[in-house]
Amino acid sequence: MMKTIDDVAVAGRCVLVRADLNVPLDGDRIADDGRIRASLPTLATLISRGARVIVCSHLGRPGGRPDLKYSLAPVAARLAGLLGQEVDFPGDIVGPQARSAIAALRPGGLVMLENLRFDEAETSKDDMVRGYFADRLAAPVDLYVADGFGAMHRKHASVYDVPLRCVSAVGYLVQAEVAALRQLTADIQRPYVVVLGGAKVADKFDAFGDLISKADRILVGGAMAFPFLAARGLKTGTSLLEAGQVDAAARYLELAAPGPIELPSDLVVATEIAADAPRRVVAADAIPADQMGLDIGPESAARFAAAIGTAGTIFWNGPMGVFELAPYAAGTRAVAQAMTDSDAFTVVGGGDTGAAIRALGFAGDAFGHVSTGGGASLEFIQGKTLPGLAALET
Ligand code: 3PG
Ligand code: MG
């Protein structure tokens, strides 16, 4: 069994917490602070026990070099507000400023490092490159705490290589995530309905290979639907579509014939992603060449909601449309509403999906579990070994 932060003495010790504070930003305004709030129990506990806390995270995909658009500075400020204490933000990762901030840390104090992905070594495919960066991150550390569940499916330096070098434990968030998501890996209450959407199609497409054999129904919306519609020979207009995925979608449809993959039969389309763009509902086989699908249509939303209503277990990752703009939020709202109306065990996973339910006014406790990880929860429920968990077991 993995050690938790309750199994180790932390007073006076230097504790590095790998959190996932990758929150959606709107300029430098935090659009949803759910992942920061989800990190509070572990951080507050370590602080109250007199640890010298360093917290680190990535934010977005800055591509291996500093880019102020992706600075964690606004996150450090929000964390300070939520904790009600100062958060020292030196502005680098393993450089001289971070080193001196860490040296000055007092028991109960907290330093937040700058975005780990400002260094290309964090995400490098080269073990040596990651290892060297991990050595530098680990140098001042007495204990590593894994609490960034949303990033644990990434074999990145701070997720995988640092815990190989340190005494390590899991934080409360990872503990809760693993306990809840385990219920989707054995003795699943059927029918098992999976709802997949969102925009990170490439990352998540593989999941179909496994879920086709596990789920009774897979309801597909968001940008995830377009490769499948294209594979059926339909025109998708200017919708977000990665051409390479159409062949894979065709194979999945063939594998799954006649079910469990269910696609939208109608869509809300517009010429651009804008709340005031003229929009209309069209059948999925009648998307105009100059328009893009921005939400599932009302007929699809009702059909998906009905399918959810019959389920014994529901896992949902990825919004059904551009929920950030009110005219394209109805599909996402319908799925969330059907899940909260259901007596099934319901799991919502993902940074964006969690943000979506909060933005649409749903309470987190109306669901069985709200996971902070999208890709991570999706890999976990397929029974894959997450690199971040594997590193803790070695
Ligand atoms: C997420 O938002 O899914 C996690 O923070 C991981 O981010 P990534 O997909 O950029 O690795
Ligand atoms: Mg995300």
PDB file of N, CA and C and ligand atoms in Angstrom, residues 20 22-24 35 58 61 150 153-154 200 203-204 317 350-353 372-375, ligand 2:
ATOM      1  N   ASP A  20      -1.787  19.509  -9.318  1.00  0.00           N
ATOM      2  CA  ASP A  20      -2.210  19.887 -10.670  1.00  0.00           C
ATOM      3  C   ASP A  20      -3.047  21.149 -10.539  1.00  0.00           C
ATOM      4  N   ASN A  22      -3.404  23.277 -12.941  1.00  0.00           N
ATOM      5  CA  ASN A  22      -3.641  23.655 -14.343  1.00  0.00           C
ATOM      6  C   ASN A  22      -5.104  24.077 -14.487  1.00  0.00           C
ATOM      7  N   VAL A  23      -5.361  25.322 -14.116  1.00  0.00           N
ATOM      8  CA  VAL A  23      -6.740  25.831 -14.111  1.00  0.00           C
ATOM      9  C   VAL A  23      -7.020  26.585 -15.406  1.00  0.00           C
ATOM     10  N   PRO A  24      -8.288  26.612 -15.821  1.00  0.00           N
ATOM     11  CA  PRO A  24      -8.601  27.405 -17.011  1.00  0.00           C
ATOM     12  C   PRO A  24      -8.461  28.897 -16.721  1.00  0.00           C
ATOM     13  N   ARG A  35      -9.418  23.147  -9.188  1.00  0.00           N
ATOM     14  CA  ARG A  35      -8.211  22.355  -8.917  1.00  0.00           C
ATOM     15  C   ARG A  35      -7.378  22.963  -7.788  1.00  0.00           C
ATOM     16  N   HIS A  58       2.241  22.261 -13.400  1.00  0.00           N
ATOM     17  CA  HIS A  58       2.300  22.829 -14.746  1.00  0.00           C
ATOM     18  C   HIS A  58       1.052  23.684 -14.933  1.00  0.00           C
ATOM     19  N   ARG A  61       0.178  24.363 -21.881  1.00  0.00           N
ATOM     20  CA  ARG A  61       1.243  23.717 -22.640  1.00  0.00           C
ATOM     21  C   ARG A  61       2.135  24.782 -23.273  1.00  0.00           C
ATOM     22  N   GLY A 150      -4.516  14.926 -11.773  1.00  0.00           N
ATOM     23  CA  GLY A 150      -4.806  15.235 -13.177  1.00  0.00           C
ATOM     24  C   GLY A 150      -3.621  15.082 -14.111  1.00  0.00           C
ATOM     25  N   HIS A 153      -1.000  10.711 -15.375  1.00  0.00           N
ATOM     26  CA  HIS A 153      -0.867   9.852 -16.566  1.00  0.00           C
ATOM     27  C   HIS A 153       0.271  10.332 -17.454  1.00  0.00           C
ATOM     28  N   ARG A 154       0.983  11.368 -17.019  1.00  0.00           N
ATOM     29  CA  ARG A 154       2.102  11.898 -17.799  1.00  0.00           C
ATOM     30  C   ARG A 154       3.419  11.400 -17.210  1.00  0.00           C
ATOM     31  N   LYS A 200      -9.745  17.697 -26.402  1.00  0.00           N
ATOM     32  CA  LYS A 200      -8.443  17.014 -26.464  1.00  0.00           C
ATOM     33  C   LYS A 200      -8.651  15.632 -27.073  1.00  0.00           C
ATOM     34  N   ASP A 203      -5.551  12.970 -27.417  1.00  0.00           N
ATOM     35  CA  ASP A 203      -5.146  12.364 -26.157  1.00  0.00           C
ATOM     36  C   ASP A 203      -6.050  11.219 -25.745  1.00  0.00           C
ATOM     37  N   LYS A 204      -7.306  11.323 -26.107  1.00  0.00           N
ATOM     38  CA  LYS A 204      -8.291  10.443 -25.482  1.00  0.00           C
ATOM     39  C   LYS A 204      -8.856   9.400 -26.428  1.00  0.00           C
ATOM     40  N   ASN A 317     -16.530  12.252 -19.269  1.00  0.00           N
ATOM     41  CA  ASN A 317     -15.372  13.131 -19.461  1.00  0.00           C
ATOM     42  C   ASN A 317     -15.554  13.936 -20.738  1.00  0.00           C
ATOM     43  N   GLY A 350     -12.299  15.446 -15.186  1.00  0.00           N
ATOM     44  CA  GLY A 350     -11.600  16.363 -16.061  1.00  0.00           C
ATOM     45  C   GLY A 350     -11.633  17.802 -15.601  1.00  0.00           C
ATOM     46  N   GLY A 351     -10.535  18.506 -15.906  1.00  0.00           N
ATOM     47  CA  GLY A 351     -10.443  19.914 -15.536  1.00  0.00           C
ATOM     48  C   GLY A 351     -11.579  20.711 -16.164  1.00  0.00           C
ATOM     49  N   ASP A 352     -11.794  20.514 -17.463  1.00  0.00           N
ATOM     50  CA  ASP A 352     -12.822  21.293 -18.154  1.00  0.00           C
ATOM     51  C   ASP A 352     -14.222  20.831 -17.772  1.00  0.00           C
ATOM     52  N   THR A 353     -14.397  19.539 -17.609  1.00  0.00           N
ATOM     53  CA  THR A 353     -15.729  19.028 -17.301  1.00  0.00           C
ATOM     54  C   THR A 353     -16.139  19.446 -15.891  1.00  0.00           C
ATOM     55  N   THR A 372     -10.591  15.443 -10.582  1.00  0.00           N
ATOM     56  CA  THR A 372      -9.851  16.577 -11.119  1.00  0.00           C
ATOM     57  C   THR A 372      -9.101  16.177 -12.389  1.00  0.00           C
ATOM     58  N   GLY A 373      -9.070  14.899 -12.699  1.00  0.00           N
ATOM     59  CA  GLY A 373      -8.315  14.433 -13.861  1.00  0.00           C
ATOM     60  C   GLY A 373      -9.232  13.972 -14.975  1.00  0.00           C
ATOM     61  N   GLY A 374      -8.962  14.417 -16.196  1.00  0.00           N
ATOM     62  CA  GLY A 374      -9.706  13.954 -17.357  1.00  0.00           C
ATOM     63  C   GLY A 374      -8.980  12.786 -17.999  1.00  0.00           C
ATOM     64  N   GLY A 375      -7.862  13.111 -18.670  1.00  0.00           N
ATOM     65  CA  GLY A 375      -7.036  12.058 -19.256  1.00  0.00           C
ATOM     66  C   GLY A 375      -6.625  11.033 -18.208  1.00  0.00           C
TER      67      GLY A 375
HETATM   68 MG    MG B   2      -7.504  19.705 -19.121  1.00  0.00          MG
END
